[in-house]
Amino acid sequence: MSHSWYKVDNVAKVFLATATRRDPRVFRVSCTLTEPVDADTLNEALQRTALEWPQFQVTLHRGLFWHYFEATDQLPTARQEDKAPCAPLYVRERRNRLIYRVSYFGARINLEMFHALTDGNGGFLFLKSIVQNYLALRHPGTLEHLPTPNSASAGALEQDSFKKFYGGAKGVLPEHLPRSYRLHGGRLPYDQLQYFEGHLSVRQVLEKSRELGVSVTSYLGASLMLAIYDEMASMDRAKPISISIPVNLRNYYPSETARNFFNSVYVTHTPAPGDTLQTLAPVFDEKLKDALRPEKVKAQMDQYEKLEHVPGIRPVPLVIKNWTVRFFSWMERGHVTVVLSNLGRIAVPEALEPYIRGFSAFSTSEGMFTCVCSYGDDLVLGTASALRSTNVLRQFYSGLAKNGLQVTLYATEVQK
């Protein structure tokens, strides 16, 4: 690392203040190979990769006024998977330890990270580095000279891009969000989450999306909105449904950071009783395009970052800052029904493609959070749900199947 320690970014502060037992703010990205994982080779590859990514070899500490990362010479160790997906990483019993873990099961390699450390983009870059080093060791003489996923400088990878590109909170103000419908029903006991992994054909989804003239995100988002509406009680159907969609800010600013650098935009709409996917998807797409206009994305980022620059904030004790962040995060949850994060197409060097079957992603949640990614023709939807009822997801996948898509769905077992 270029520094022995550095402060966490503003998004990380939110994750630190709002982590709970059910939602420990952990995400998982996984790669499934075409052959079973060899534990010794994976550990050799992991330790090699750790040296290439020093910004992730840190421990997290709590100061009087802020949290900070400190460099450590601890070496990571990959173990056979023996925990529930996305188990907590920043808890008392793991104090002064690395805040990511690597596990394997069969042909799958899992990377789980505390979200204060990085976002999905940084997680996938780190995972692809592990996989590339692993395959190079397993198949010597064929894969040693491929370009590395982290070609940026150490300074660029460690950059706090929120601070770097803060523009002073001028220009268009973010729109006021209305109170939205919240998913009803009992939560799973013992702070459990249930995980669902759905597989669709990229080709089929693209065909359906193009027929409606919308993006894949809008097609899936509108389908999910309809599923929620179908499960709403009659007296709730006047409430708007709001889908939060994380946005990779690297698409808007010249940043190569491996730290958190994303915002969330919101598509909020009140469906009508006669709405179908054909009527709702174009409306969803139009609202999403409007929310993604560069001036709106920039205004929202600046409004979020400006709190860091308010005089008098820095000397406020951390305990008060955390209480304030938790309060405003609780208020914001009233504007969100579910989260849908499209991480896009996962690309690897062509030489690696014969050895990789697919990728997937999950993120913990107090409600329902779906991560979308694709590799080849495999479009994977990873949903974490705190709800006892699976009716919304049943409606969602049934709707996709009725629309002509081939669906394969897996789910973890939980105690109800």
Coordinates of C-alpha atoms in Angstrom, one line a residue:
M1 CA 0.0 0.0 0.0
S2 CA 1.1 3.6 -0.6
H3 CA -0.1 4.4 3.0
S4 CA -0.1 2.4 6.2
W5 CA -3.6 3.6 7.0
Y6 CA -6.4 5.7 5.4
K7 CA -9.9 6.8 6.4
V8 CA -13.0 5.0 5.1
D9 CA -15.1 6.7 2.4
N10 CA -18.6 8.1 3.0
V11 CA -20.5 5.0 1.7
A12 CA -18.4 2.8 4.0
K13 CA -19.4 5.0 6.9
V14 CA -23.0 4.2 6.2
F15 CA -22.3 0.5 6.0
L16 CA -20.4 0.6 9.3
A17 CA -23.2 2.5 11.1
T18 CA -26.1 0.4 9.8
A19 CA -24.7 -3.2 9.8
T20 CA -27.0 -5.6 11.7
R21 CA -27.0 -9.3 12.6
R22 CA -29.3 -10.0 9.7
D23 CA -27.7 -7.6 7.3
P24 CA -24.0 -7.5 8.2
R25 CA -23.3 -5.5 5.0
V26 CA -21.5 -8.4 3.3
F27 CA -21.6 -9.3 -0.4
R28 CA -20.5 -12.4 -2.2
V29 CA -19.2 -12.9 -5.7
S30 CA -18.5 -16.4 -7.0
C31 CA -16.9 -18.1 -9.9
T32 CA -17.8 -21.7 -10.9
L33 CA -15.1 -23.5 -12.8
T34 CA -15.4 -26.5 -15.1
E35 CA -13.4 -28.7 -12.7
P36 CA -13.3 -29.2 -8.9
V37 CA -11.2 -26.7 -7.0
D38 CA -7.9 -27.9 -5.6
A39 CA -7.4 -26.4 -2.1
D40 CA -3.6 -26.1 -2.1
T41 CA -3.5 -24.5 -5.5
L42 CA -6.2 -22.0 -4.5
N43 CA -4.3 -21.0 -1.4
E44 CA -1.2 -20.5 -3.4
A45 CA -3.1 -18.4 -5.9
L46 CA -4.8 -16.4 -3.1
Q47 CA -1.6 -15.4 -1.4
R48 CA -0.1 -14.4 -4.7
T49 CA -3.2 -12.3 -5.4
A50 CA -3.1 -10.7 -2.0
L51 CA 0.3 -9.2 -2.9
E52 CA -1.1 -7.8 -6.1
W53 CA -4.0 -6.1 -4.2
P54 CA -2.4 -4.5 -1.1
Q55 CA -5.4 -2.1 -0.6
F56 CA -7.5 -5.1 0.5
Q57 CA -4.9 -6.4 2.9
V58 CA -6.2 -4.2 5.8
T59 CA -7.9 -4.4 9.1
L60 CA -10.6 -2.0 10.2
H61 CA -10.3 0.1 13.4
R62 CA -12.6 2.5 15.2
G63 CA -11.2 5.9 16.2
L64 CA -12.7 8.6 18.3
F65 CA -13.9 10.6 15.2
W66 CA -13.9 8.1 12.4
H67 CA -13.2 4.5 11.3
Y68 CA -10.0 3.8 9.4
F69 CA -8.2 1.0 7.5
E70 CA -4.7 -0.1 8.6
A71 CA -2.3 -2.2 6.5
T72 CA -1.6 -5.7 7.8
D73 CA 0.8 -8.5 6.8
Q74 CA -1.8 -11.1 7.6
L75 CA -2.1 -13.7 4.8
P76 CA -5.5 -14.9 3.7
T77 CA -6.4 -18.6 3.7
A78 CA -9.1 -20.2 1.6
R79 CA -11.2 -22.8 3.4
Q80 CA -13.9 -25.2 2.3
E81 CA -17.3 -23.5 2.6
D82 CA -18.8 -24.2 6.0
K83 CA -20.9 -21.1 6.8
A84 CA -24.1 -19.6 5.5
P85 CA -23.6 -17.3 2.5
C86 CA -22.4 -13.8 3.5
A87 CA -21.7 -14.6 7.1
P88 CA -20.6 -11.5 9.2
L89 CA -17.0 -10.3 8.6
Y90 CA -16.8 -7.3 10.9
V91 CA -17.8 -8.5 14.4
R92 CA -16.2 -8.6 17.8
E93 CA -14.9 -12.1 17.5
R94 CA -13.1 -11.2 14.2
R95 CA -11.5 -8.0 15.5
N96 CA -8.1 -7.1 13.8
R97 CA -8.6 -9.7 11.1
L98 CA -9.0 -9.3 7.3
I99 CA -12.5 -8.2 6.3
Y100 CA -12.9 -10.6 3.4
R101 CA -12.9 -14.4 3.2
V102 CA -12.4 -16.9 0.4
S103 CA -14.0 -20.3 0.4
Y104 CA -14.6 -23.1 -2.1
F105 CA -17.1 -25.9 -2.6
G106 CA -16.9 -28.3 -5.5
A107 CA -16.0 -26.3 -8.6
R108 CA -17.0 -22.9 -7.1
I109 CA -14.7 -20.2 -5.6
N110 CA -16.5 -17.7 -3.3
L111 CA -15.2 -14.3 -2.3
E112 CA -17.1 -12.5 0.5
M113 CA -16.2 -8.9 1.4
F114 CA -17.4 -6.4 4.0
H115 CA -19.0 -3.7 1.9
A116 CA -17.1 -0.9 3.7
L117 CA -14.0 -2.2 1.9
T118 CA -15.2 -2.1 -1.7
D119 CA -18.2 -2.4 -4.0
G120 CA -19.3 -5.1 -6.5
N121 CA -17.0 -3.7 -9.2
G122 CA -13.9 -4.0 -6.9
G123 CA -15.1 -7.4 -5.6
F124 CA -15.3 -8.9 -9.1
L125 CA -11.9 -7.5 -10.1
F126 CA -10.4 -9.1 -7.0
L127 CA -12.2 -12.4 -7.7
K128 CA -11.1 -12.5 -11.3
S129 CA -7.5 -12.0 -10.2
I130 CA -7.8 -14.9 -7.8
V131 CA -9.3 -17.1 -10.5
Q132 CA -6.7 -16.1 -13.1
N133 CA -3.8 -16.9 -10.8
Y134 CA -5.4 -20.2 -9.8
L135 CA -5.9 -21.3 -13.4
A136 CA -2.4 -20.3 -14.3
L137 CA -1.0 -22.5 -11.5
R138 CA -3.3 -25.4 -12.4
H139 CA -2.5 -25.2 -16.1
P140 CA 1.2 -24.2 -16.3
G141 CA 2.7 -23.1 -19.6
T142 CA -0.6 -21.8 -21.1
L143 CA -2.0 -19.0 -19.0
E144 CA 1.0 -17.2 -17.4
H145 CA 1.2 -14.0 -19.6
L146 CA -2.4 -12.7 -19.6
P147 CA -3.2 -9.1 -18.8
T148 CA -4.0 -8.6 -15.1
P149 CA -7.5 -7.3 -14.0
N150 CA -5.9 -4.6 -11.8
S151 CA -3.8 -2.7 -14.3
A152 CA -4.3 0.7 -12.5
S153 CA -1.6 2.2 -10.2
A154 CA -1.8 1.6 -6.4
G155 CA -2.7 5.3 -6.0
A156 CA -5.6 5.0 -8.4
L157 CA -6.9 1.9 -6.8
E158 CA -6.8 3.4 -3.3
Q159 CA -8.4 6.7 -4.4
D160 CA -11.4 8.1 -2.5
S161 CA -13.2 9.1 -5.7
F162 CA -16.2 10.6 -3.8
K163 CA -13.8 13.2 -2.4
K164 CA -11.8 13.5 -5.7
F165 CA -14.8 14.4 -7.8
Y166 CA -16.9 16.3 -5.3
G167 CA -18.2 19.4 -7.1
G168 CA -19.6 21.5 -4.3
A169 CA -23.2 20.3 -4.4
K170 CA -24.2 22.8 -7.1
G171 CA -26.6 22.5 -10.0
V172 CA -29.6 20.2 -10.2
L173 CA -31.0 19.2 -6.8
P174 CA -32.0 15.5 -6.3
E175 CA -35.8 14.9 -6.5
H176 CA -37.8 14.4 -3.3
L177 CA -38.7 10.7 -3.0
P178 CA -42.2 9.8 -1.8
R179 CA -43.0 7.2 0.9
S180 CA -43.2 3.9 -0.9
Y181 CA -44.7 0.5 -0.4
R182 CA -42.7 -1.8 1.9
L183 CA -42.8 -5.5 1.6
H184 CA -45.1 -6.9 4.3
G185 CA -45.1 -10.2 6.1
G186 CA -43.0 -11.9 8.8
R187 CA -39.3 -12.1 8.7
L188 CA -37.3 -15.3 8.9
P189 CA -36.4 -16.3 12.5
Y190 CA -32.8 -16.3 13.9
D191 CA -31.8 -13.3 11.7
Q192 CA -31.7 -15.7 8.7
L193 CA -31.7 -14.7 5.0
Q194 CA -32.8 -17.1 2.3
Y195 CA -30.8 -17.0 -1.0
F196 CA -32.2 -17.7 -4.4
E197 CA -30.2 -18.1 -7.6
G198 CA -32.1 -17.9 -10.9
H199 CA -30.6 -18.7 -14.2
L200 CA -31.9 -17.2 -17.5
S201 CA -30.6 -17.1 -21.1
V202 CA -29.0 -13.8 -22.0
R203 CA -30.1 -14.3 -25.6
Q204 CA -33.7 -14.9 -24.6
V205 CA -33.8 -11.9 -22.2
L206 CA -32.2 -9.6 -24.8
E207 CA -34.8 -10.7 -27.4
K208 CA -37.7 -10.0 -25.0
S209 CA -36.2 -6.6 -24.0
R210 CA -35.7 -5.5 -27.6
E211 CA -39.2 -6.4 -28.5
L212 CA -40.3 -3.9 -25.8
G213 CA -37.6 -1.4 -26.7
V214 CA -36.1 -1.4 -23.2
S215 CA -32.9 -2.3 -21.4
V216 CA -32.4 -5.6 -19.7
T217 CA -32.4 -3.7 -16.3
S218 CA -35.8 -2.2 -17.2
Y219 CA -37.2 -5.5 -18.4
L220 CA -36.2 -7.2 -15.1
G221 CA -37.2 -4.2 -13.0
A222 CA -40.6 -3.9 -14.5
S223 CA -41.2 -7.7 -14.2
L224 CA -40.2 -7.4 -10.5
M225 CA -42.5 -4.4 -10.0
L226 CA -45.4 -6.3 -11.5
A227 CA -44.7 -9.3 -9.2
I228 CA -44.8 -7.0 -6.2
Y229 CA -48.0 -5.3 -7.3
D230 CA -49.7 -8.7 -7.8
E231 CA -48.9 -9.6 -4.2
M232 CA -50.0 -6.2 -2.7
A233 CA -53.3 -6.1 -0.7
S234 CA -56.0 -4.0 -2.4
M235 CA -55.7 -1.3 0.2
D236 CA -52.0 -0.9 -0.5
R237 CA -52.2 -0.6 -4.3
A238 CA -52.4 3.2 -4.2
K239 CA -48.9 3.3 -2.8
P240 CA -46.0 3.7 -5.2
I241 CA -43.4 0.9 -5.7
S242 CA -39.8 2.1 -5.6
I243 CA -36.9 0.0 -6.9
S244 CA -33.5 1.2 -5.8
I245 CA -30.8 0.6 -8.5
P246 CA -27.1 1.0 -7.6
V247 CA -25.1 2.9 -10.3
N248 CA -21.4 2.4 -11.0
L249 CA -20.0 6.0 -10.9
R250 CA -16.9 4.9 -12.8
N251 CA -19.2 5.1 -15.8
Y252 CA -19.5 8.9 -15.1
Y253 CA -16.1 9.8 -13.8
P254 CA -12.5 8.9 -14.9
S255 CA -11.9 6.7 -11.8
E256 CA -10.1 3.4 -11.5
T257 CA -10.6 3.1 -7.7
A258 CA -11.1 -0.3 -6.1
R259 CA -12.9 1.3 -3.2
N260 CA -16.6 2.1 -3.1
F261 CA -17.8 4.4 -5.9
F262 CA -21.5 4.1 -6.5
N263 CA -24.8 5.8 -6.0
S264 CA -28.3 4.6 -6.1
V265 CA -31.1 5.9 -8.3
Y266 CA -34.8 5.1 -7.8
V267 CA -37.5 4.1 -10.2
T268 CA -40.8 4.9 -8.5
H269 CA -44.2 4.2 -10.0
T270 CA -47.7 3.3 -9.0
P271 CA -48.9 0.5 -11.4
A272 CA -52.5 0.5 -12.6
P273 CA -54.8 -2.5 -12.3
G274 CA -54.6 -3.2 -16.0
D275 CA -50.8 -2.9 -16.4
T276 CA -48.9 -5.6 -18.1
L277 CA -45.2 -6.0 -18.9
Q278 CA -45.9 -4.4 -22.3
T279 CA -47.3 -1.3 -20.7
L280 CA -45.1 -1.0 -17.6
A281 CA -41.6 -1.8 -19.1
P282 CA -41.5 1.3 -21.3
V283 CA -42.6 3.5 -18.4
F284 CA -39.9 2.0 -16.2
D285 CA -37.3 2.4 -18.9
E286 CA -38.1 6.1 -19.4
K287 CA -37.9 6.8 -15.7
L288 CA -34.7 4.9 -15.4
K289 CA -33.1 6.8 -18.3
D290 CA -34.2 10.1 -16.7
A291 CA -32.7 9.1 -13.3
L292 CA -29.4 8.2 -15.1
R293 CA -28.9 11.6 -16.7
P294 CA -25.3 12.7 -15.9
E295 CA -26.4 15.9 -14.3
K296 CA -28.8 14.1 -11.9
V297 CA -26.3 11.4 -11.0
K298 CA -23.7 14.1 -10.3
A299 CA -26.1 16.2 -8.2
Q300 CA -27.0 13.2 -6.1
M301 CA -23.4 12.3 -5.5
D302 CA -22.5 15.8 -4.5
Q303 CA -25.5 16.1 -2.2
Y304 CA -24.3 12.9 -0.5
E305 CA -20.7 13.9 -0.2
K306 CA -21.3 17.5 1.0
L307 CA -22.0 16.4 4.6
E308 CA -18.3 15.5 4.8
H309 CA -17.5 19.2 4.1
V310 CA -19.9 20.8 6.5
P311 CA -17.8 22.9 9.1
G312 CA -17.9 21.3 12.6
I313 CA -18.7 17.8 11.4
R314 CA -15.2 16.3 11.8
P315 CA -14.7 16.8 15.5
V316 CA -18.1 15.3 16.4
P317 CA -17.6 11.9 18.2
L318 CA -18.1 8.8 16.1
V319 CA -20.9 7.5 18.3
I320 CA -23.0 10.6 17.5
K321 CA -22.2 10.4 13.8
N322 CA -23.2 6.7 13.8
W323 CA -26.5 7.4 15.5
T324 CA -27.2 10.2 13.0
V325 CA -26.4 8.0 10.0
R326 CA -28.6 5.2 11.3
F327 CA -31.5 7.6 11.8
F328 CA -31.3 9.0 8.2
S329 CA -30.8 5.5 6.8
W330 CA -33.9 4.4 8.6
M331 CA -35.8 7.3 7.0
E332 CA -34.4 6.4 3.6
R333 CA -35.7 2.8 3.8
G334 CA -39.2 4.2 3.7
H335 CA -38.5 5.3 0.1
V336 CA -37.4 1.8 -1.1
T337 CA -39.4 -1.3 -1.8
V338 CA -36.6 -3.6 -3.1
V339 CA -33.1 -3.3 -4.5
L340 CA -32.0 -4.4 -8.0
S341 CA -28.3 -4.2 -8.8
N342 CA -27.2 -5.0 -12.3
L343 CA -23.4 -5.7 -12.3
G344 CA -23.4 -6.3 -16.0
R345 CA -21.4 -8.7 -18.2
I346 CA -18.4 -10.3 -16.5
A347 CA -15.6 -10.5 -19.0
V348 CA -12.4 -12.5 -18.7
P349 CA -9.4 -13.0 -21.1
E350 CA -10.5 -15.4 -23.9
A351 CA -7.8 -17.9 -22.9
L352 CA -9.6 -18.4 -19.5
E353 CA -13.1 -18.9 -21.0
P354 CA -12.9 -22.7 -21.5
Y355 CA -12.2 -23.2 -17.7
I356 CA -15.0 -21.0 -16.4
R357 CA -18.7 -22.0 -16.3
G358 CA -20.1 -18.9 -14.8
F359 CA -20.3 -16.1 -12.1
S360 CA -22.9 -15.1 -9.5
A361 CA -23.4 -12.4 -6.8
F362 CA -25.4 -11.9 -3.6
S363 CA -25.7 -9.0 -1.1
T364 CA -27.2 -9.2 2.4
S365 CA -30.4 -7.2 3.1
E366 CA -33.0 -6.4 5.7
G367 CA -35.6 -6.9 3.0
M368 CA -35.0 -8.1 -0.6
F369 CA -31.9 -7.5 -2.7
T370 CA -31.3 -8.9 -6.1
C371 CA -27.9 -8.9 -7.9
V372 CA -27.7 -9.5 -11.6
C373 CA -24.7 -10.5 -13.7
S374 CA -24.0 -12.5 -16.8
Y375 CA -21.3 -14.6 -18.4
G376 CA -21.7 -16.1 -21.8
D377 CA -25.3 -16.9 -22.3
D378 CA -25.9 -17.3 -18.5
L379 CA -27.8 -14.5 -16.8
V380 CA -27.8 -15.0 -13.1
L381 CA -30.1 -13.4 -10.5
G382 CA -28.9 -13.7 -6.9
T383 CA -31.6 -12.7 -4.4
A384 CA -31.2 -12.4 -0.7
S385 CA -34.6 -12.2 1.2
A386 CA -35.4 -11.8 4.8
L387 CA -39.1 -12.7 4.3
R388 CA -40.8 -15.9 5.3
S389 CA -43.0 -15.7 2.2
T390 CA -41.6 -16.4 -1.2
N391 CA -44.7 -15.2 -3.0
V392 CA -43.1 -12.2 -4.7
L393 CA -40.3 -14.2 -6.2
R394 CA -42.7 -17.0 -7.2
Q395 CA -44.8 -14.4 -9.0
F396 CA -41.6 -12.9 -10.6
Y397 CA -40.2 -16.1 -12.0
S398 CA -43.6 -17.4 -13.0
G399 CA -44.1 -14.2 -15.0
L400 CA -40.8 -14.6 -16.7
A401 CA -41.6 -18.3 -17.6
K402 CA -45.1 -17.2 -18.9
N403 CA -43.3 -14.7 -21.1
G404 CA -41.4 -17.6 -22.8
L405 CA -38.2 -17.6 -20.8
Q406 CA -36.5 -20.7 -19.7
V407 CA -35.9 -20.5 -15.9
T408 CA -33.7 -22.5 -13.6
L409 CA -34.0 -21.7 -9.9
Y410 CA -32.1 -22.8 -6.8
A411 CA -32.7 -21.8 -3.1
T412 CA -31.0 -22.3 0.2
E413 CA -32.8 -24.1 3.1
V414 CA -33.9 -22.1 6.1
Q415 CA -35.7 -22.6 9.4
K416 CA -39.2 -21.1 9.3

